[in-house]
Structures are given as structure tokens and as C-alpha cells.
PDB file of C-alpha atoms in Angstrom:
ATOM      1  CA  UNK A1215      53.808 139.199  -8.704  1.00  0.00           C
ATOM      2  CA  UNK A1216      51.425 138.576 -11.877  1.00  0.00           C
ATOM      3  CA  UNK A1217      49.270 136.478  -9.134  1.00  0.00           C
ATOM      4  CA  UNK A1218      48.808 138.821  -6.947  1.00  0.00           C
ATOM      5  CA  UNK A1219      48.425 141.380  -9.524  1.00  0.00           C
ATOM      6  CA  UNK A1220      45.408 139.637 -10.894  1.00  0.00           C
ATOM      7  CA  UNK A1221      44.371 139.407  -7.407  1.00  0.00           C
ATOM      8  CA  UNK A1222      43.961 143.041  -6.413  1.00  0.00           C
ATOM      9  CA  UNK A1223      40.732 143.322  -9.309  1.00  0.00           C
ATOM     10  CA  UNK A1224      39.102 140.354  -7.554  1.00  0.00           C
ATOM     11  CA  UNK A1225      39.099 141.681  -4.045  1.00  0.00           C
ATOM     12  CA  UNK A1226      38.452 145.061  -5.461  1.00  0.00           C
ATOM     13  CA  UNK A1227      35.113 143.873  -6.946  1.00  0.00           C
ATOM     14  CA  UNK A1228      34.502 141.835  -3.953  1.00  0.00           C
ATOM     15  CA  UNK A1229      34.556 145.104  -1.802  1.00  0.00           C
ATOM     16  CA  UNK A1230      32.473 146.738  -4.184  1.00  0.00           C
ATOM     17  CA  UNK A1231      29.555 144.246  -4.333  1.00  0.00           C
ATOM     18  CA  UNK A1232      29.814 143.603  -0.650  1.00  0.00           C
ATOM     19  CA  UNK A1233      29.169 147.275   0.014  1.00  0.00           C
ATOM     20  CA  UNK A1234      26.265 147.387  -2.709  1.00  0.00           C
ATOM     21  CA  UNK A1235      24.785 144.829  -1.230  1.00  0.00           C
ATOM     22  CA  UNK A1236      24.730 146.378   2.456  1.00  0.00           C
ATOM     23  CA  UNK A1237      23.832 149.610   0.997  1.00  0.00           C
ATOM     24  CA  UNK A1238      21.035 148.003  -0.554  1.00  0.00           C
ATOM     25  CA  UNK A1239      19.790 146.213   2.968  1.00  0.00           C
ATOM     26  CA  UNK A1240      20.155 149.395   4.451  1.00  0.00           C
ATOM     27  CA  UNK A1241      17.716 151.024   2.192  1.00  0.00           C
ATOM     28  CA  UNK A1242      15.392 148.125   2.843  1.00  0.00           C
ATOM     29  CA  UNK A1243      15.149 148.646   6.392  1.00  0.00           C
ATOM     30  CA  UNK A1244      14.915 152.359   6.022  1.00  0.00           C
ATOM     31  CA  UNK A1245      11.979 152.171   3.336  1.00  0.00           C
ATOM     32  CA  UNK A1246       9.699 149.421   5.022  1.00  0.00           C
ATOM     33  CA  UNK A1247      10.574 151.071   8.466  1.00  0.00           C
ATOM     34  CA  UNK A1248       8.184 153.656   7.039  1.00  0.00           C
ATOM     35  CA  UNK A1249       5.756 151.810   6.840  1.00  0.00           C
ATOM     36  CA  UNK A1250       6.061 149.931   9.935  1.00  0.00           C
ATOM     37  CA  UNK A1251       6.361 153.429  12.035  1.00  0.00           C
ATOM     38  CA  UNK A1252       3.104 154.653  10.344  1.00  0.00           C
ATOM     39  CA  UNK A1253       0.895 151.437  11.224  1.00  0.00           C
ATOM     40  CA  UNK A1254       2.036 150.841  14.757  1.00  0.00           C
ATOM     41  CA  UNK A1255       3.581 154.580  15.840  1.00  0.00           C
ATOM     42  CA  UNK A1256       7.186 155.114  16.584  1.00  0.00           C
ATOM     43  CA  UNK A1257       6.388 154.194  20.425  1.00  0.00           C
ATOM     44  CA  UNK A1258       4.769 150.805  19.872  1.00  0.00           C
ATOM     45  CA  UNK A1259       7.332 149.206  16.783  1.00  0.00           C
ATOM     46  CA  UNK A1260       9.931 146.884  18.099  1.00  0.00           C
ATOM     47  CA  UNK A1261      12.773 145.061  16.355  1.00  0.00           C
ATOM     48  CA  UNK A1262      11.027 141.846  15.171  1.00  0.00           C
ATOM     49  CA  UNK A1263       8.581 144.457  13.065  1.00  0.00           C
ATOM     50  CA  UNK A1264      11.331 145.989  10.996  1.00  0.00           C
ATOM     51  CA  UNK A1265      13.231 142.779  10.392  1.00  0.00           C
ATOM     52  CA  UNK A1266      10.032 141.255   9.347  1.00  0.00           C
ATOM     53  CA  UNK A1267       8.736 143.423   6.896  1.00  0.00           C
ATOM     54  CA  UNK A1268      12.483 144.112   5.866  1.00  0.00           C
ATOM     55  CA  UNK A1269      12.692 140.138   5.501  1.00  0.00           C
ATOM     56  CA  UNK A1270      16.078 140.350   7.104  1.00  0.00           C
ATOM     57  CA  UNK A1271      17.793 138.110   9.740  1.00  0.00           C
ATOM     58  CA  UNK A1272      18.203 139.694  13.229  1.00  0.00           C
ATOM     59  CA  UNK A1273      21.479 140.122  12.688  1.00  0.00           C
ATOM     60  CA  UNK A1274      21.546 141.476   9.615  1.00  0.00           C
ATOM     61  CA  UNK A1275      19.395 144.159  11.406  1.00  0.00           C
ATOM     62  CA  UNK A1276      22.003 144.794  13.802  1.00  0.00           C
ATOM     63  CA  UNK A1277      25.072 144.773  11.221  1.00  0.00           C
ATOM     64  CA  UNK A1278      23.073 148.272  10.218  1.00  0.00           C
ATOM     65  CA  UNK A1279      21.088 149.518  13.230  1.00  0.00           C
ATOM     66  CA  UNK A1280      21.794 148.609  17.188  1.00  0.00           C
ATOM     67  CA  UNK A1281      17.995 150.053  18.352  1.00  0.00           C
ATOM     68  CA  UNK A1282      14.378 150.706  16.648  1.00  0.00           C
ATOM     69  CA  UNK A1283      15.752 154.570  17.822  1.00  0.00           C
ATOM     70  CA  UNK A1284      18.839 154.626  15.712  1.00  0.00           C
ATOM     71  CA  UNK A1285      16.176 153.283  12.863  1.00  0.00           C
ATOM     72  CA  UNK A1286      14.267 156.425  13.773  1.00  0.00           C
ATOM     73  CA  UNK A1287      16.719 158.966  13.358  1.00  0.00           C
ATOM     74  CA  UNK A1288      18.521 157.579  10.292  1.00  0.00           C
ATOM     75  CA  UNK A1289      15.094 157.821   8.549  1.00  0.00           C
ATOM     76  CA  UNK A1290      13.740 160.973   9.749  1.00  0.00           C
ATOM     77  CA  UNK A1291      17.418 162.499   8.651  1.00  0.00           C
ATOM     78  CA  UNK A1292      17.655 160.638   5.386  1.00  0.00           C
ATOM     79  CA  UNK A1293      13.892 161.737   4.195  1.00  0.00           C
ATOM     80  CA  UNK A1294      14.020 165.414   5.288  1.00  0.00           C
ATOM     81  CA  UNK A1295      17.571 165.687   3.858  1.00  0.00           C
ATOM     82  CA  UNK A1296      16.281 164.572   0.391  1.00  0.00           C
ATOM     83  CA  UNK A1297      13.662 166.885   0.806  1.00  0.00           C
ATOM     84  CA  UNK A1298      16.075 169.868   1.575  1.00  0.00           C
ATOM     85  CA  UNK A1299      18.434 168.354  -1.465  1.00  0.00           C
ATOM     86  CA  UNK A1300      15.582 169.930  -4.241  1.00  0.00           C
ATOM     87  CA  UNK A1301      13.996 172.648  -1.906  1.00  0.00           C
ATOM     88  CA  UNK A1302      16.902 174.994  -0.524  1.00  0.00           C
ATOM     89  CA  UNK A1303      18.213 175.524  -4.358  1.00  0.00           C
ATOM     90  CA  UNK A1304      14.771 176.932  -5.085  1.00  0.00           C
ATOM     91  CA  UNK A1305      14.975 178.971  -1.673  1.00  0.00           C
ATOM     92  CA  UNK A1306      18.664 180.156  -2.489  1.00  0.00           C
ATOM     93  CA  UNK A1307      17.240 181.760  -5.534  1.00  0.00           C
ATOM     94  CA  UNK A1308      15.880 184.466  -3.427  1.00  0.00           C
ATOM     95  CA  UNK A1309      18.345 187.255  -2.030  1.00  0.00           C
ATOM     96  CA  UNK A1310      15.894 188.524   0.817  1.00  0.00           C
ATOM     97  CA  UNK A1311      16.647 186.090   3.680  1.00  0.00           C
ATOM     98  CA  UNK A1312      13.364 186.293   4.885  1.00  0.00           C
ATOM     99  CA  UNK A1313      11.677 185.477   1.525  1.00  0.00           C
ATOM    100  CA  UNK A1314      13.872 182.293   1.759  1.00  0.00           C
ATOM    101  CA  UNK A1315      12.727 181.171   5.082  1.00  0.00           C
ATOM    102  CA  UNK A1316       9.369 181.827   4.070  1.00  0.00           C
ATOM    103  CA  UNK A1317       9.577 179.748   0.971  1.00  0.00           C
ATOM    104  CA  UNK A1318      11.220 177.077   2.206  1.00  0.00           C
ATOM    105  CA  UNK A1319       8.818 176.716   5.029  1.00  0.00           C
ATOM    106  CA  UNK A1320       5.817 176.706   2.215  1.00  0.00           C
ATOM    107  CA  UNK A1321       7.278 174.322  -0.153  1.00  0.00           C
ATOM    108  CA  UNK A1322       8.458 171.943   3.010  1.00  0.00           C
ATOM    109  CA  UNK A1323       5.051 171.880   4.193  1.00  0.00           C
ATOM    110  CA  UNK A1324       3.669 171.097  -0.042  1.00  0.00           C
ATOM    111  CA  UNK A1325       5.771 168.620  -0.064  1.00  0.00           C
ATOM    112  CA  UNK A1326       4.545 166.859   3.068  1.00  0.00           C
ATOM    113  CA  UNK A1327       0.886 166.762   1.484  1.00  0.00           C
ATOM    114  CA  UNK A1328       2.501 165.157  -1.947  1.00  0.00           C
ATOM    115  CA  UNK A1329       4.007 162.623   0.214  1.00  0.00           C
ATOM    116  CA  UNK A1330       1.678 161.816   3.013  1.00  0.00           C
ATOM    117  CA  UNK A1331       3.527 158.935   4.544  1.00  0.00           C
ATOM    118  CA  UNK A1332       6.249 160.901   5.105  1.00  0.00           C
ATOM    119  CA  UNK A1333       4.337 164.150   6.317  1.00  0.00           C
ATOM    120  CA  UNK A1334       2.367 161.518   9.136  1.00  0.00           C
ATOM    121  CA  UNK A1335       6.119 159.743   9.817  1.00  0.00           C
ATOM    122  CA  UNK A1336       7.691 163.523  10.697  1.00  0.00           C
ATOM    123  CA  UNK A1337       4.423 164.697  12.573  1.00  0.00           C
ATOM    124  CA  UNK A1338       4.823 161.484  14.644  1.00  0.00           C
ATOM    125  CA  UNK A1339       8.283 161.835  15.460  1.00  0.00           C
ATOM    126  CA  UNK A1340       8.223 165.053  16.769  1.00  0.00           C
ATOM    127  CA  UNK A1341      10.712 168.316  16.164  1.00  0.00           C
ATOM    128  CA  UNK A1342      12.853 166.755  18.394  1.00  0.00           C
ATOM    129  CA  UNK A1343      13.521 164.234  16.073  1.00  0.00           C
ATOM    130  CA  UNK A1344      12.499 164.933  12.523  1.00  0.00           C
ATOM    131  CA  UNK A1345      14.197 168.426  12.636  1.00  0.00           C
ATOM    132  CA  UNK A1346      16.689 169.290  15.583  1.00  0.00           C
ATOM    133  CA  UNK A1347      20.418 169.578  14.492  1.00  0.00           C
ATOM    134  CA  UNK A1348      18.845 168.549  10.774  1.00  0.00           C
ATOM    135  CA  UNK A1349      19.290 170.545   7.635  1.00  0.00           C
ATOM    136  CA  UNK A1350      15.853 172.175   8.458  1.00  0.00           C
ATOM    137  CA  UNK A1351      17.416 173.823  11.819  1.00  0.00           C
ATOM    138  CA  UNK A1352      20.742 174.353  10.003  1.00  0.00           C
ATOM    139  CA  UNK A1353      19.113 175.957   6.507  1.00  0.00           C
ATOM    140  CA  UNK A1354      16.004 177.883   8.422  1.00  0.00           C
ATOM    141  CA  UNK A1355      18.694 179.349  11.259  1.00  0.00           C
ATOM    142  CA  UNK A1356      21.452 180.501   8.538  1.00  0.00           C
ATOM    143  CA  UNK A1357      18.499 182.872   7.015  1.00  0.00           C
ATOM    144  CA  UNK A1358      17.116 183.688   9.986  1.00  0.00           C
ATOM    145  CA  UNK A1359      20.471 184.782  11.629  1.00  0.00           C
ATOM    146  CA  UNK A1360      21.105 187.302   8.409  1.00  0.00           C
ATOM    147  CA  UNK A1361      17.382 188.712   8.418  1.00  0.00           C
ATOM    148  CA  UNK A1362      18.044 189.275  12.275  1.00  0.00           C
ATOM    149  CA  UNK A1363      21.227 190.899  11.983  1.00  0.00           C
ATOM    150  CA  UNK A1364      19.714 193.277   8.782  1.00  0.00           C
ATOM    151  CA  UNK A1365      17.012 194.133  12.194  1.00  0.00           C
ATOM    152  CA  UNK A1366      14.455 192.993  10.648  1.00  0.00           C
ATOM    153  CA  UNK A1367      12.999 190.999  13.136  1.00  0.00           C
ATOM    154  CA  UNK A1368      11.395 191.933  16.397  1.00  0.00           C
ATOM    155  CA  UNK A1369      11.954 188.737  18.110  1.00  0.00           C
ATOM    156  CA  UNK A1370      15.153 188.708  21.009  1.00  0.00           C
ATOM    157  CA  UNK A1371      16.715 185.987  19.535  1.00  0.00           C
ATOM    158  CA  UNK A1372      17.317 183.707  16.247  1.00  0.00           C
ATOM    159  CA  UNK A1373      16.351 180.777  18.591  1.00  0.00           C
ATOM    160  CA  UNK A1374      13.131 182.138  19.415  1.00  0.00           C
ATOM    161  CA  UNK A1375      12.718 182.349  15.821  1.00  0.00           C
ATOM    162  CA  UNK A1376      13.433 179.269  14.467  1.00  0.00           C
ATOM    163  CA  UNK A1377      11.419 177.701  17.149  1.00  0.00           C
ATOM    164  CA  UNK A1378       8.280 180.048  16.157  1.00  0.00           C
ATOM    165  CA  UNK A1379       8.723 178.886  12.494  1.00  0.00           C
ATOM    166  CA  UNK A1380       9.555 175.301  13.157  1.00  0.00           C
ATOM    167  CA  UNK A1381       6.550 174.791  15.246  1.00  0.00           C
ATOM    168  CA  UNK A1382       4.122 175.989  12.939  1.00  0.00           C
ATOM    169  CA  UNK A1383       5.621 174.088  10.151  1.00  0.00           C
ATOM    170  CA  UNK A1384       5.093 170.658  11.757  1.00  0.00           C
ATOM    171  CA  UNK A1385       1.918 171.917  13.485  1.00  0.00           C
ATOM    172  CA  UNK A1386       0.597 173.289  10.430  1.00  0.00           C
ATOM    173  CA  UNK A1387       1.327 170.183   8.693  1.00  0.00           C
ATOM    174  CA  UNK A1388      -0.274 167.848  10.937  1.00  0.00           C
ATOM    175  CA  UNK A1389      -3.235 169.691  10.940  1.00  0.00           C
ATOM    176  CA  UNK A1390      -3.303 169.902   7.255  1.00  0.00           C
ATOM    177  CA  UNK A1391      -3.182 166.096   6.999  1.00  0.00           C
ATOM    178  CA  UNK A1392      -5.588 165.191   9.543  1.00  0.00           C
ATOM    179  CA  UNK A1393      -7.983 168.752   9.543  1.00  0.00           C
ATOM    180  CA  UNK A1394     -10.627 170.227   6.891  1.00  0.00           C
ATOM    181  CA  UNK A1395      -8.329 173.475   5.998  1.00  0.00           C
ATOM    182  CA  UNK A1396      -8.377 175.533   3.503  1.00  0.00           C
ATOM    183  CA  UNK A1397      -6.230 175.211   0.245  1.00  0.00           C
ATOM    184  CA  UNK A1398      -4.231 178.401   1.353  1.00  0.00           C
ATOM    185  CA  UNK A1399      -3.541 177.391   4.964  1.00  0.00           C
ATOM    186  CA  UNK A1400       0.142 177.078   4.356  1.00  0.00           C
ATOM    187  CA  UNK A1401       0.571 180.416   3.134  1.00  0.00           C
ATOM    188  CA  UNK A1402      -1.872 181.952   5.799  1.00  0.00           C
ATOM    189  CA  UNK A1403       0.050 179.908   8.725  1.00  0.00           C
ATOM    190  CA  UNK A1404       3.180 181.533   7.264  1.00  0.00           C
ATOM    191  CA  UNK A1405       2.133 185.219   6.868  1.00  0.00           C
ATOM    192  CA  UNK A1406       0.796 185.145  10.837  1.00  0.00           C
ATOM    193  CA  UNK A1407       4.322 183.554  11.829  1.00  0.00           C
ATOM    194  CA  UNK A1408       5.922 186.823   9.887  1.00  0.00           C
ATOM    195  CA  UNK A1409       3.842 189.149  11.416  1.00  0.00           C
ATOM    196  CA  UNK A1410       4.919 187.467  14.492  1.00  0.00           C
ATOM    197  CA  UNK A1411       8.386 188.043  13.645  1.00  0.00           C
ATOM    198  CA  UNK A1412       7.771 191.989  13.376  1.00  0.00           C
ATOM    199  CA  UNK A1413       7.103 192.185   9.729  1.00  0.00           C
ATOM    200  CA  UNK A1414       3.798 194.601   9.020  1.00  0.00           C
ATOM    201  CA  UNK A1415       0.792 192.544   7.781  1.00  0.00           C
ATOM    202  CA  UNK A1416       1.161 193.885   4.108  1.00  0.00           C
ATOM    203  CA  UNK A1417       4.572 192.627   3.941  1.00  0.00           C
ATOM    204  CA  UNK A1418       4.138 189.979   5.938  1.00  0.00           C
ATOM    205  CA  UNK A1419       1.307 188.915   3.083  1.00  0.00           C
ATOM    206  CA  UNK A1420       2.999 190.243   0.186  1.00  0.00           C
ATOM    207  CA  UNK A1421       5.728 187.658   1.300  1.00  0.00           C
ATOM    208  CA  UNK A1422       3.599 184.585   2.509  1.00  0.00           C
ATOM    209  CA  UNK A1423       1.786 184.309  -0.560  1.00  0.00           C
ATOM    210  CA  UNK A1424       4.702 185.093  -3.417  1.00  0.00           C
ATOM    211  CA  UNK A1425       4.426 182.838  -6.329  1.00  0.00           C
ATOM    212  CA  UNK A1426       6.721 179.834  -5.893  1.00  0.00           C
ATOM    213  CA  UNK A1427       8.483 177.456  -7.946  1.00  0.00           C
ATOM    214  CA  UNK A1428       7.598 174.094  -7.170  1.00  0.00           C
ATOM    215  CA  UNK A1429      10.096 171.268  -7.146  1.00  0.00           C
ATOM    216  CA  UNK A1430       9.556 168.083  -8.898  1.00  0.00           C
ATOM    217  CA  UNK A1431       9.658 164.360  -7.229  1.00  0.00           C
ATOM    218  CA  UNK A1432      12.236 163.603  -4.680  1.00  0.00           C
ATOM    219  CA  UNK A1433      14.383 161.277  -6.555  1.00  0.00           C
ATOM    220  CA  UNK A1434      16.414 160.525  -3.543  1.00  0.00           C
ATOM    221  CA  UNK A1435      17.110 156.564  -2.489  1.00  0.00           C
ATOM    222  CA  UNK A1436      13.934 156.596  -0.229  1.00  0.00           C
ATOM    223  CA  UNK A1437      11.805 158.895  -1.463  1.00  0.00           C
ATOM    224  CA  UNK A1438      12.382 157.155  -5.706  1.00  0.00           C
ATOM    225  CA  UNK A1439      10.586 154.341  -3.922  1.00  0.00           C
ATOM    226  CA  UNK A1440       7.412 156.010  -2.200  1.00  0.00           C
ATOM    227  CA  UNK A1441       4.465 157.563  -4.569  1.00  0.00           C
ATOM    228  CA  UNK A1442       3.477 160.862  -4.317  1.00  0.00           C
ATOM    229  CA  UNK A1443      -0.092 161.842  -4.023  1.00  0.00           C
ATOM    230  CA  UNK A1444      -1.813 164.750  -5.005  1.00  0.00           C
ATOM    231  CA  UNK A1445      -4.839 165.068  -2.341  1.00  0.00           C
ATOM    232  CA  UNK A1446      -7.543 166.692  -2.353  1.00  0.00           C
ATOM    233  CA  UNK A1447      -7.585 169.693  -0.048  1.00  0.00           C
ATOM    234  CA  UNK A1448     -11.223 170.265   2.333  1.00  0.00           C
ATOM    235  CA  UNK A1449     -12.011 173.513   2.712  1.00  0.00           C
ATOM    236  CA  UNK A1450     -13.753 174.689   5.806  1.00  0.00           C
TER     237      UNK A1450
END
């Protein structure tokens, strides 16, 4: 018994390290699959691309991810999600559900300009990816179902409202990353997608261009490793 006893620690710690250690590949690939999907586009990248700039065996790759699209979707979830992890408590702080869904959508799109690797990675991905079934859909629909049942949006439905606010948020973030815009566009973008909702223009600006709190890094696994930028807006 005091054999296998001393035993139990041993494969304890074993377990332990050999989970660390997987966890820690797994990061790898995720982090230099950034990269990867930036410089050759999420169409073009194949396997050998990731594992090489991962400097990981094939089958390492495999023991984590079985296609460059499973790679695709486990980054695009893990980055927004650390995103959402330091915006939505500065969104909750707001009672009006519409003030939420406005903020959120402001500081999602900020925070897509501090990080621009991430901001091109989403754009390139597409909504279909980078958003659908995510904590974006799931955070922007639960405050867009209570401002729709207080009626105070025109629009038929809370899908046709989340997909109004979700396109303009990767729309308008694209274009700010790639276009001259003006240092305001975010809020501007925002205050026509109220007013679009049914909100009068006064509100609808009142709202769109609120004083916010901004968050501070991302200190998630991914995000610790990236650096954030702080560039230079061109106005038109």
C-alpha cells in the first residue's frame, strides 16, 4: 500500500505537466496561426504553414486540430471571447439595454484598431465565422431582445437587428483599418444603425456618442502575447 501510495503523487504530476504542456502547444498553434492567416488569407493557408511557423510535428498538429478550419474557428472564438471577457462588464454597467448594445458595439470596434492583427484576422473571416453562435451574437441578442420587448425598436424582429448591428460592426471595422475615416466614425456608424432601429436622431446621437470607459489590454492567453497599437486615425 505505501508503494502505491507514493505512486498516486507521481502520476498526478505526470497528468499535470502532460496537460501543461499540450495546453501550451495549443496556444502555439493558435498564436502563430494569426499570423499565418493574415499573410496568406484564411483561403490560401494549408496545414504545412501552421505546423511550420508553430515548429510542431504533423502530428502534433493533429493531436489538437483535425483541419486548417477547426484552426479557424478555435481562434476566431478564443480572441473575440477574450475580447468580450473585459468589454461586456463595462457594457453591463449600463441599465438601458440599448445603451449597452451601443457601447459594446463602440468599444468592440476600439479595440479592433488597438489590435490590428486581430481586427484584419475577424474582417477576413467573415460574420459567419468570427461572430455567429459567439459571445458577440449571444451578448448583442440578450440586449437587443429586452430593448425590443420595452418597444423600443421599430425593426420586426431581434434577428433583423442583430444582423443590422453586426454588419456594421465588422463593416465599419474593415473600413476603418483599410479607409481614411474620420476619428469619430465608430460613433457616427453607430448613431445611423440606431436611427435605423427607430430611435429619433437626438437620441440616437445622445446615445452613439456617450462617454465610455475604456478597457485596458486583453490579458487573455492570446491576446498577453500580441502588442497593441495605438494608430493614427486619417481623417477625410
Amino acid at each position: 500500500m505505501a508503494n502505491e501510495d507514493s505512486e498516486e503523487p507521481v502520476a498526478d504530476h505526470r497528468v499535470r505537466v502532460g496537460a501543461q504542456r499540450r495546453e501550451k502547444t495549443r496556444l502555439r498553434l493558435l498564436e502563430t496561426a494569426l499570423t499565418v492567416f493574415n499573410e496568406k488569407g484564411p483561403d490560401v493557408a494549408v496545414i504545412d504553414d501552421f505546423i511550420a511557423a508553430a515548429g510542431v510535428s504533423r502530428g502534433t498538429f493533429y493531436n489538437h486540430f483535425k483541419t486548417t478550419s477547426e484552426l479557424l474557428f478555435a481562434l476566431a472564438t478564443a480572441m473575440s471571447d477574450e475580447v468580450l471577457q473585459i468589454v461586456d462588464p463595462l457594457v453591463l454597467h449600463y441599465d438601458d439595454p440599448i445603451q449597452r448594445f451601443a457601447a459594446g458595439s463602440r468599444l468592440y470596434m476600439q479595440m479592433a484598431l488597438r489590435y490590428p492583427l486581430w481586427g484584419s484576422f475577424i474582417t477576413q473571416v467573415g460574420t459567419r465565422i468570427a461572430t455567429r453562435g459567439q459571445l458577440i451574437d449571444l451578448f448583442l441578442t440578450r440586449d437587443l431582445e429586452l430593448a425590443h420587448k420595452s418597444g423600443r425598436l421599430s425593426v420586426d424582429s431581434v434577428r433583423v437587428g442583430r444582423d443590422l448591428v453586426l454588419g456594421a460592426i465588422f463593416y465599419g471595422i474593415e473600413t476603418m483599418l483599410t479607409e481614411p475615416t474620420r476619428s469619430n466614425h465608430a460613433e457616427q456608424l453607430v448613431r445611423s444603425v440606431l436611427i435605423g432601429l427607430g430611435l429619433t436622431p437626438s437620441e440616437a446621437q445622445a446615445i452613439a456618442f456617450m462617454p465610455l470607459e475604456m478597457p485596458g489590454a486583453v490579458e487573455g492567453p492570446i491576446f498577453s502575447r500580441l502588442k497593441a497599437s495605438t494608430p493614427s486615425t486619417k481623417h477625410s
